[in-house]
Amino acid sequence: MGTINILFCFDLNYYEKAITTISQMLSVTNPANFYNIYIIIDKIPSFSFNELIEKVYKIKNYKILFRLQNHDFDNINSHKWSSVVFWRLQVPSLIPEDKILSFDVDIVFREDPAILFSNEISTHIAGVIDLMSVEYLEYDKNKQYFSDIGKEKAVNYINGGCILFNNKKIIRDRLYEKFLQEAKNNYALNEQHILNLVCSKTILDFIFSSFNNRVWYLRKKIFPHYAKNKKELKEKMNNVFYVHFNRPKQWSYKWCFFNRDLKNEWNDLYKKIFN
């Protein structure tokens, strides 16, 4: 049995969405592994996350571990995001694990996150290249997101939906102080920019991330970054490790054509837990 450290960050107003995503993630885990699910949150809940999760997931191969956010980023300005986006930068301050795998809440899992956690990295973080940064570099798109860091720093830019933290190295290299300093710059993509600017990176050489507008990406000339041709890319997109929703989210009422089945799967689970 292996121990897998997972991280989610959200405020308590988001707990229903988060519990649904955590339950869905657990449904694809290996029962032989044990999952420490760390949650950086604004307030310790008065109710049991476990009781809600156990409505749909009965195996006892996980533990919920709450950590209160430490307010270090409360006074940081943000273009349009909640201060919650900065909480994962508090990993070296709040979580005593050498390595931890961070996920956004707007994800539907297709494979066990242990597959991603098993990667050994010597850099500070690991992840996959962000498709928006690829567009910025290749076609001068998405200027509103990346112009504040420039094209040189947008190279090998990791998407923030899933990041593997080498927490031991981050702590050893005293990067938390640099996170705090960079947070004063009010970047367009906030903590995602900060992680990419401050940390050394490992680009994982397989696709484990997809967006609900993935067919739109096939129409662009982005696929050479991931595959030899469109056929190979379509095959990879159909075998992703997780699907990271862009817009609309899986819990929204808007029509979500390309990931309709995944949206329905997530919402069916939500109804079982909260109805």
Short mmCIF file of C-alpha atoms in Angstrom, two decimals:
data_model
loop_
_atom_site.label_atom_id
_atom_site.label_comp_id
_atom_site.label_asym_id
_atom_site.label_seq_id
_atom_site.Cartn_x
_atom_site.Cartn_y
_atom_site.Cartn_z
CA MET A 1 0.00 0.00 0.00
CA GLY A 2 1.26 3.45 -0.90
CA THR A 3 0.36 6.78 0.68
CA ILE A 4 -0.81 9.46 -1.73
CA ASN A 5 -1.01 13.11 -0.65
CA ILE A 6 -3.71 15.15 -2.38
CA LEU A 7 -4.56 18.83 -1.94
CA PHE A 8 -7.71 20.86 -2.56
CA CYS A 9 -8.24 24.52 -1.60
CA PHE A 10 -11.66 26.11 -1.28
CA ASP A 11 -13.76 28.23 1.05
CA LEU A 12 -16.62 26.66 2.94
CA ASN A 13 -19.21 28.15 0.57
CA TYR A 14 -17.81 25.75 -2.04
CA TYR A 15 -18.03 22.61 0.05
CA GLU A 16 -20.81 20.87 -1.93
CA LYS A 17 -18.87 21.13 -5.19
CA ALA A 18 -15.65 20.08 -3.48
CA ILE A 19 -17.17 17.04 -1.74
CA THR A 20 -18.69 15.89 -5.02
CA THR A 21 -15.33 16.15 -6.79
CA ILE A 22 -13.47 14.41 -3.95
CA SER A 23 -16.04 11.58 -3.94
CA GLN A 24 -15.74 11.19 -7.70
CA MET A 25 -11.94 11.12 -7.42
CA LEU A 26 -12.08 8.42 -4.75
CA SER A 27 -14.26 6.28 -7.00
CA VAL A 28 -11.31 5.75 -9.36
CA THR A 29 -8.64 5.21 -6.69
CA ASN A 30 -6.86 1.97 -5.92
CA PRO A 31 -8.24 0.51 -2.65
CA ALA A 32 -4.73 -0.76 -1.89
CA ASN A 33 -3.46 2.83 -1.57
CA PHE A 34 -4.18 5.28 1.24
CA TYR A 35 -5.06 8.87 0.38
CA ASN A 36 -4.31 11.81 2.66
CA ILE A 37 -6.69 14.48 1.36
CA TYR A 38 -5.46 17.82 2.65
CA ILE A 39 -7.92 20.70 2.47
CA ILE A 40 -6.83 24.30 2.96
CA ILE A 41 -10.01 26.07 3.99
CA ASP A 42 -11.25 29.27 5.64
CA LYS A 43 -13.23 27.62 8.44
CA ILE A 44 -13.29 24.13 9.93
CA PRO A 45 -16.75 22.74 9.09
CA SER A 46 -19.17 21.84 11.87
CA PHE A 47 -20.43 18.84 9.87
CA SER A 48 -18.66 15.69 8.71
CA PHE A 49 -17.19 15.55 5.23
CA ASN A 50 -16.77 11.81 5.72
CA GLU A 51 -20.48 11.20 6.30
CA LEU A 52 -21.34 12.96 3.06
CA ILE A 53 -18.65 11.15 1.07
CA GLU A 54 -19.74 7.80 2.51
CA LYS A 55 -23.16 8.20 0.92
CA VAL A 56 -21.48 7.17 -2.34
CA TYR A 57 -18.02 5.86 -1.37
CA LYS A 58 -17.72 3.27 1.37
CA ILE A 59 -14.04 2.26 1.29
CA LYS A 60 -11.96 3.55 4.22
CA ASN A 61 -8.77 4.24 2.29
CA TYR A 62 -8.65 7.99 2.84
CA LYS A 63 -8.42 10.65 5.52
CA ILE A 64 -9.63 14.25 5.37
CA LEU A 65 -7.07 16.64 6.89
CA PHE A 66 -8.12 20.28 7.31
CA ARG A 67 -5.67 23.15 7.43
CA LEU A 68 -6.87 26.69 8.09
CA GLN A 69 -5.50 29.21 5.60
CA ASN A 70 -3.03 31.50 7.36
CA HIS A 71 -4.24 34.89 5.97
CA ASP A 72 -0.81 35.76 4.55
CA PHE A 73 -2.39 36.69 1.21
CA ASP A 74 -5.56 38.38 2.49
CA ASN A 75 -4.48 41.89 1.55
CA ILE A 76 -3.16 40.99 -1.89
CA ASN A 77 -5.04 42.63 -4.76
CA SER A 78 -6.46 40.42 -7.49
CA HIS A 79 -7.69 41.18 -10.99
CA LYS A 80 -10.84 39.10 -10.67
CA TRP A 81 -10.12 36.03 -8.57
CA SER A 82 -10.96 35.25 -4.98
CA SER A 83 -8.11 35.15 -2.45
CA VAL A 84 -8.73 31.38 -2.37
CA VAL A 85 -6.53 31.02 -5.46
CA PHE A 86 -3.51 31.96 -3.33
CA TRP A 87 -4.10 29.33 -0.67
CA ARG A 88 -2.21 26.55 -2.41
CA LEU A 89 0.88 28.78 -2.23
CA GLN A 90 0.67 28.15 1.52
CA VAL A 91 1.57 24.46 1.10
CA PRO A 92 5.15 24.93 2.41
CA SER A 93 3.75 26.81 5.40
CA LEU A 94 0.89 24.47 6.32
CA ILE A 95 1.52 20.93 5.10
CA PRO A 96 4.45 18.80 6.37
CA GLU A 97 4.67 16.43 3.40
CA ASP A 98 7.66 16.08 1.09
CA LYS A 99 5.40 15.80 -1.95
CA ILE A 100 1.76 16.64 -2.59
CA LEU A 101 -0.50 16.67 -5.65
CA SER A 102 -2.78 19.71 -5.96
CA PHE A 103 -6.06 19.71 -7.90
CA ASP A 104 -8.62 22.36 -8.71
CA VAL A 105 -12.21 21.52 -7.77
CA ASP A 106 -13.54 21.76 -11.36
CA ILE A 107 -12.24 18.35 -12.39
CA VAL A 108 -13.69 14.96 -13.29
CA PHE A 109 -11.23 12.13 -12.77
CA ARG A 110 -10.73 9.26 -15.22
CA GLU A 111 -7.75 7.60 -13.55
CA ASP A 112 -6.25 7.15 -10.10
CA PRO A 113 -4.31 10.31 -9.09
CA ALA A 114 -1.67 7.95 -7.67
CA ILE A 115 -0.40 7.63 -11.26
CA LEU A 116 0.51 11.30 -11.25
CA PHE A 117 1.76 11.32 -7.67
CA SER A 118 4.21 8.51 -8.46
CA ASN A 119 6.33 10.81 -10.64
CA GLU A 120 9.69 11.55 -9.06
CA ILE A 121 10.81 15.12 -9.69
CA SER A 122 13.98 17.02 -8.79
CA THR A 123 12.41 20.41 -9.65
CA HIS A 124 10.00 22.41 -7.47
CA ILE A 125 6.82 21.53 -9.38
CA ALA A 126 5.62 19.32 -12.24
CA GLY A 127 2.64 19.50 -14.58
CA VAL A 128 1.61 19.83 -18.21
CA ILE A 129 1.93 22.76 -20.58
CA ASP A 130 -1.02 25.14 -20.58
CA LEU A 131 -2.82 25.30 -23.94
CA MET A 132 -3.57 29.02 -23.55
CA SER A 133 0.11 29.79 -23.14
CA VAL A 134 0.83 27.74 -26.26
CA GLU A 135 -1.63 29.94 -28.16
CA TYR A 136 -0.03 33.06 -26.74
CA LEU A 137 3.42 31.96 -27.86
CA GLU A 138 2.43 30.60 -31.28
CA TYR A 139 -0.48 32.79 -32.40
CA ASP A 140 -0.37 35.91 -30.22
CA LYS A 141 -3.67 34.96 -28.55
CA ASN A 142 -4.59 35.36 -24.83
CA LYS A 143 -2.59 38.56 -24.42
CA GLN A 144 -4.80 39.57 -21.51
CA TYR A 145 -3.44 36.64 -19.50
CA PHE A 146 0.23 36.43 -20.42
CA SER A 147 1.41 39.87 -21.53
CA ASP A 148 2.25 40.78 -17.93
CA ILE A 149 4.93 38.07 -17.77
CA GLY A 150 6.06 38.10 -21.41
CA LYS A 151 6.77 35.41 -23.96
CA GLU A 152 10.14 34.36 -22.55
CA LYS A 153 8.55 33.45 -19.21
CA ALA A 154 5.49 31.88 -20.84
CA VAL A 155 7.65 29.12 -22.33
CA ASN A 156 6.99 25.74 -20.68
CA TYR A 157 4.15 27.30 -18.70
CA ILE A 158 2.37 24.76 -16.47
CA ASN A 159 -1.40 24.79 -16.12
CA GLY A 160 -2.56 25.23 -12.52
CA GLY A 161 -5.40 22.69 -12.61
CA CYS A 162 -3.06 19.96 -11.44
CA ILE A 163 0.37 20.59 -9.95
CA LEU A 164 2.71 18.13 -8.28
CA PHE A 165 4.59 19.98 -5.52
CA ASN A 166 8.09 18.94 -4.45
CA ASN A 167 7.38 20.51 -1.09
CA LYS A 168 10.67 19.41 0.42
CA LYS A 169 12.65 21.35 -2.20
CA ILE A 170 10.31 24.36 -2.03
CA ILE A 171 10.86 24.59 1.73
CA ARG A 172 14.60 24.02 1.45
CA ASP A 173 14.94 26.80 -1.15
CA ARG A 174 12.82 29.21 0.93
CA LEU A 175 10.37 29.90 -1.88
CA TYR A 176 7.47 30.86 0.38
CA GLU A 177 8.98 34.29 0.92
CA LYS A 178 9.28 34.68 -2.87
CA PHE A 179 5.62 33.66 -3.30
CA LEU A 180 4.62 36.44 -0.92
CA GLN A 181 6.78 38.97 -2.71
CA GLU A 182 5.53 38.06 -6.20
CA ALA A 183 1.90 38.16 -5.01
CA LYS A 184 2.22 41.94 -4.73
CA ASN A 185 2.48 42.21 -8.54
CA ASN A 186 -1.23 41.58 -9.22
CA TYR A 187 -0.69 39.22 -12.15
CA ALA A 188 -3.56 38.35 -14.48
CA LEU A 189 -3.41 34.66 -13.49
CA ASN A 190 -2.21 35.29 -9.96
CA GLU A 191 -0.89 32.18 -8.23
CA GLN A 192 -0.50 30.24 -11.48
CA HIS A 193 1.88 32.92 -12.76
CA ILE A 194 3.69 32.99 -9.42
CA LEU A 195 4.33 29.25 -9.43
CA ASN A 196 5.59 29.39 -13.01
CA LEU A 197 7.84 32.40 -12.36
CA VAL A 198 9.36 31.32 -9.04
CA CYS A 199 9.61 27.53 -9.33
CA SER A 200 11.80 25.27 -11.41
CA LYS A 201 9.55 22.98 -13.45
CA THR A 202 9.24 19.51 -14.89
CA ILE A 203 6.96 19.15 -17.90
CA LEU A 204 5.27 15.77 -17.79
CA ASP A 205 5.45 14.13 -21.21
CA PHE A 206 1.93 12.73 -21.36
CA ILE A 207 -1.50 14.30 -21.54
CA PHE A 208 -3.52 14.14 -18.35
CA SER A 209 -5.50 17.34 -18.80
CA SER A 210 -8.31 18.24 -21.16
CA PHE A 211 -10.84 21.05 -21.34
CA ASN A 212 -14.50 21.00 -22.22
CA ASN A 213 -13.74 22.91 -25.43
CA ARG A 214 -11.11 20.38 -26.47
CA VAL A 215 -12.59 19.98 -29.98
CA TRP A 216 -11.99 23.70 -30.46
CA TYR A 217 -8.32 23.08 -29.71
CA LEU A 218 -8.24 20.42 -32.42
CA ARG A 219 -9.19 23.11 -34.94
CA LYS A 220 -6.14 25.09 -33.91
CA LYS A 221 -2.62 24.05 -34.75
CA ILE A 222 -1.74 23.17 -31.21
CA PHE A 223 -1.73 19.40 -31.50
CA PRO A 224 1.95 19.07 -32.58
CA HIS A 225 2.85 19.90 -28.98
CA TYR A 226 1.18 16.67 -27.86
CA ALA A 227 0.91 14.30 -30.81
CA LYS A 228 2.13 13.61 -34.33
CA ASN A 229 -1.26 14.16 -35.93
CA LYS A 230 -4.91 14.85 -35.14
CA LYS A 231 -5.81 11.17 -35.00
CA GLU A 232 -3.21 10.53 -32.31
CA LEU A 233 -4.33 13.62 -30.39
CA LYS A 234 -7.98 12.53 -30.47
CA GLU A 235 -6.96 9.14 -29.07
CA LYS A 236 -5.02 10.80 -26.26
CA MET A 237 -7.88 13.17 -25.51
CA ASN A 238 -10.19 10.17 -25.14
CA ASN A 239 -7.81 8.59 -22.61
CA VAL A 240 -6.98 11.50 -20.33
CA PHE A 241 -6.24 11.07 -16.62
CA TYR A 242 -8.60 13.87 -15.67
CA VAL A 243 -10.79 16.44 -17.38
CA HIS A 244 -10.30 20.00 -16.17
CA PHE A 245 -13.37 22.02 -17.05
CA ASN A 246 -12.91 25.52 -18.39
CA ARG A 247 -16.31 27.11 -19.14
CA PRO A 248 -18.99 26.18 -18.48
CA LYS A 249 -18.18 24.29 -15.28
CA GLN A 250 -19.72 20.88 -14.71
CA TRP A 251 -22.05 22.29 -12.04
CA SER A 252 -23.34 25.17 -14.16
CA TYR A 253 -26.72 25.21 -15.89
CA LYS A 254 -25.17 26.12 -19.22
CA TRP A 255 -25.05 23.52 -21.96
CA CYS A 256 -21.76 21.66 -22.03
CA PHE A 257 -21.72 19.72 -25.31
CA PHE A 258 -18.25 18.21 -25.60
CA ASN A 259 -18.08 16.88 -22.04
CA ARG A 260 -21.79 16.25 -21.61
CA ASP A 261 -21.37 12.72 -20.27
CA LEU A 262 -18.80 13.84 -17.70
CA LYS A 263 -20.98 16.77 -16.67
CA ASN A 264 -23.91 14.39 -16.18
CA GLU A 265 -21.74 11.95 -14.22
CA TRP A 266 -20.62 14.68 -11.83
CA ASN A 267 -24.12 16.08 -11.37
CA ASP A 268 -25.67 12.64 -10.81
CA LEU A 269 -23.16 12.10 -8.02
CA TYR A 270 -23.95 15.52 -6.57
CA LYS A 271 -27.65 14.61 -6.40
CA LYS A 272 -26.92 11.34 -4.61
CA ILE A 273 -24.92 13.16 -1.95
CA PHE A 274 -27.01 16.28 -1.37
CA ASN A 275 -30.59 15.42 -2.37
#
